[in-house]
Amino acid sequence: DTGVSQDPRHKITKRGQNVTFRCDPISEHNRLYWYRQTLGQGPEFLTYFQNEAQLEKSRLLSDRFSAERPKGSFSTLEIQRTEQGDSAMYLCASSLGVTNEKLFFGSGTQLSVL
Amino acid sequence: KQEVTQIPAALSVPEGENLVLNCSFTDSAIYNLQWFRQDPGKGLTSLLLIQSSQREQTSGRLNASLDKSSGRSTLYIAASQPGDSATYLCATIMTTDSWGKFQFGAGTQVVVTP
């Protein structure tokens, strides 16, 4: 068990550019979640996958955001035409998919849009 | 919509004192409540999970209580140490929501001084 890993740890981009983040969950975990956290706030739910199926998307996930989890393993979160308001920590978490279980979070990708 | 509030936003105590962290929520229809720890620039680590049918959970120096009727949870950390310095967040999942779709508070930033 190597934990949830996210890449890159930090990303600086210019407004209007596209960015992609990767998350590798704990290997036996079926569920994968994306959250976004801004400074001084708690994380906000964005979306989650059960295996390769994306089962729910928050209204926070505008059309510029897309997430995938091909083959039910790693996941990518892409933001197109980034805006300064997209600057945040993007957190990935995974779990087995059983009710009342703990979630395991990665260290996050800190995005700064200039 | 569930609102989760944590007061105070920041707390400083001398080493050895007991810590008392508060969490309140507006809707009692929850699956459970979890307490997380977050170190600066890092992801979240789950500390304790209290199911809706439970009143408290304990792990080492940590004890968390849950009073659904009053919409409150309290995290107690006994005999605080400088290593306990971190931000502590509470989060709930509604019974009407998908598992993993947590509603987080903004956290209490704790500093334990030697």
PDB file of N, CA and C in Angstrom, chain A residues 3 18 22 26 30 32 45 49-50 52-54 64-66 69 72 83 88 97 99 103 107 111 113:
ATOM      1  N   GLY A   3      -0.285   4.265  -0.850  1.00  0.00           N
ATOM      2  CA  GLY A   3      -1.092   5.444  -0.666  1.00  0.00           C
ATOM      3  C   GLY A   3      -1.538   6.030  -1.990  1.00  0.00           C
ATOM      4  N   ASN A  18      -4.408  25.055 -20.942  1.00  0.00           N
ATOM      5  CA  ASN A  18      -5.015  23.816 -20.444  1.00  0.00           C
ATOM      6  C   ASN A  18      -4.039  23.117 -19.507  1.00  0.00           C
ATOM      7  N   ARG A  22      -2.938  14.187 -12.605  1.00  0.00           N
ATOM      8  CA  ARG A  22      -3.103  12.734 -12.541  1.00  0.00           C
ATOM      9  C   ARG A  22      -3.212  12.278 -11.100  1.00  0.00           C
ATOM     10  N   ILE A  26      -5.060   4.014  -4.331  1.00  0.00           N
ATOM     11  CA  ILE A  26      -4.601   2.760  -3.738  1.00  0.00           C
ATOM     12  C   ILE A  26      -5.125   1.627  -4.611  1.00  0.00           C
ATOM     13  N   ASN A  30     -11.922   0.789  -5.390  1.00  0.00           N
ATOM     14  CA  ASN A  30     -12.810   0.910  -6.540  1.00  0.00           C
ATOM     15  C   ASN A  30     -13.262   2.344  -6.778  1.00  0.00           C
ATOM     16  N   LEU A  32     -12.916   6.520  -6.606  1.00  0.00           N
ATOM     17  CA  LEU A  32     -11.945   7.607  -6.694  1.00  0.00           C
ATOM     18  C   LEU A  32     -12.708   8.914  -6.732  1.00  0.00           C
ATOM     19  N   PHE A  45     -16.477  18.920  -2.880  1.00  0.00           N
ATOM     20  CA  PHE A  45     -16.618  17.762  -3.755  1.00  0.00           C
ATOM     21  C   PHE A  45     -16.763  18.195  -5.207  1.00  0.00           C
ATOM     22  N   PHE A  49     -15.785   8.489  -9.138  1.00  0.00           N
ATOM     23  CA  PHE A  49     -15.853   7.338 -10.041  1.00  0.00           C
ATOM     24  C   PHE A  49     -16.040   6.058  -9.228  1.00  0.00           C
ATOM     25  N   GLN A  50     -16.842   5.168  -9.754  1.00  0.00           N
ATOM     26  CA  GLN A  50     -16.909   3.787  -9.293  1.00  0.00           C
ATOM     27  C   GLN A  50     -16.299   2.972 -10.426  1.00  0.00           C
ATOM     28  N   GLU A  52     -14.541   2.562 -13.615  1.00  0.00           N
ATOM     29  CA  GLU A  52     -14.317   3.533 -14.685  1.00  0.00           C
ATOM     30  C   GLU A  52     -15.503   4.459 -14.916  1.00  0.00           C
ATOM     31  N   ALA A  53     -16.608   4.224 -14.229  1.00  0.00           N
ATOM     32  CA  ALA A  53     -17.823   5.009 -14.436  1.00  0.00           C
ATOM     33  C   ALA A  53     -17.832   6.265 -13.560  1.00  0.00           C
ATOM     34  N   GLN A  54     -18.056   7.407 -14.188  1.00  0.00           N
ATOM     35  CA  GLN A  54     -18.193   8.658 -13.442  1.00  0.00           C
ATOM     36  C   GLN A  54     -19.647   8.770 -13.014  1.00  0.00           C
ATOM     37  N   ARG A  64     -15.601  23.397 -18.595  1.00  0.00           N
ATOM     38  CA  ARG A  64     -14.166  23.453 -18.843  1.00  0.00           C
ATOM     39  C   ARG A  64     -13.409  22.325 -18.133  1.00  0.00           C
ATOM     40  N   PHE A  65     -14.093  21.668 -17.220  1.00  0.00           N
ATOM     41  CA  PHE A  65     -13.473  20.588 -16.445  1.00  0.00           C
ATOM     42  C   PHE A  65     -13.920  19.237 -17.008  1.00  0.00           C
ATOM     43  N   SER A  66     -12.980  18.321 -17.116  1.00  0.00           N
ATOM     44  CA  SER A  66     -13.338  16.958 -17.488  1.00  0.00           C
ATOM     45  C   SER A  66     -12.458  15.991 -16.719  1.00  0.00           C
ATOM     46  N   ARG A  69     -11.365   8.183 -15.884  1.00  0.00           N
ATOM     47  CA  ARG A  69     -10.689   7.104 -15.169  1.00  0.00           C
ATOM     48  C   ARG A  69     -10.711   5.866 -16.065  1.00  0.00           C
ATOM     49  N   GLY A  72     -10.528   1.995 -14.956  1.00  0.00           N
ATOM     50  CA  GLY A  72     -10.762   1.964 -13.522  1.00  0.00           C
ATOM     51  C   GLY A  72      -9.519   2.022 -12.669  1.00  0.00           C
ATOM     52  N   GLU A  83      -8.765  29.790 -15.733  1.00  0.00           N
ATOM     53  CA  GLU A  83      -9.072  31.129 -15.241  1.00  0.00           C
ATOM     54  C   GLU A  83      -8.409  31.298 -13.877  1.00  0.00           C
ATOM     55  N   ALA A  88      -6.274  26.739  -6.938  1.00  0.00           N
ATOM     56  CA  ALA A  88      -6.723  25.990  -5.765  1.00  0.00           C
ATOM     57  C   ALA A  88      -5.842  24.758  -5.619  1.00  0.00           C
ATOM     58  N   GLY A  97     -15.201   1.578  -1.447  1.00  0.00           N
ATOM     59  CA  GLY A  97     -16.574   1.716  -1.930  1.00  0.00           C
ATOM     60  C   GLY A  97     -17.585   1.090  -1.005  1.00  0.00           C
ATOM     61  N   THR A  99     -19.924   1.569   2.514  1.00  0.00           N
ATOM     62  CA  THR A  99     -20.497   2.615   3.349  1.00  0.00           C
ATOM     63  C   THR A  99     -19.794   2.679   4.699  1.00  0.00           C
ATOM     64  N   LEU A 103     -11.926   7.617   3.848  1.00  0.00           N
ATOM     65  CA  LEU A 103     -11.323   7.968   2.569  1.00  0.00           C
ATOM     66  C   LEU A 103      -9.840   8.217   2.774  1.00  0.00           C
ATOM     67  N   SER A 107      -1.720  13.971  -1.538  1.00  0.00           N
ATOM     68  CA  SER A 107      -1.164  15.233  -1.058  1.00  0.00           C
ATOM     69  C   SER A 107      -1.623  16.430  -1.877  1.00  0.00           C
ATOM     70  N   LEU A 111      -2.556  24.318  -7.888  1.00  0.00           N
ATOM     71  CA  LEU A 111      -2.605  25.015  -9.176  1.00  0.00           C
ATOM     72  C   LEU A 111      -2.613  26.524  -8.950  1.00  0.00           C
ATOM     73  N   VAL A 113      -2.915  29.946 -11.286  1.00  0.00           N
ATOM     74  CA  VAL A 113      -3.181  30.488 -12.616  1.00  0.00           C
ATOM     75  C   VAL A 113      -2.843  31.977 -12.605  1.00  0.00           C
TER      76      VAL A 113
END
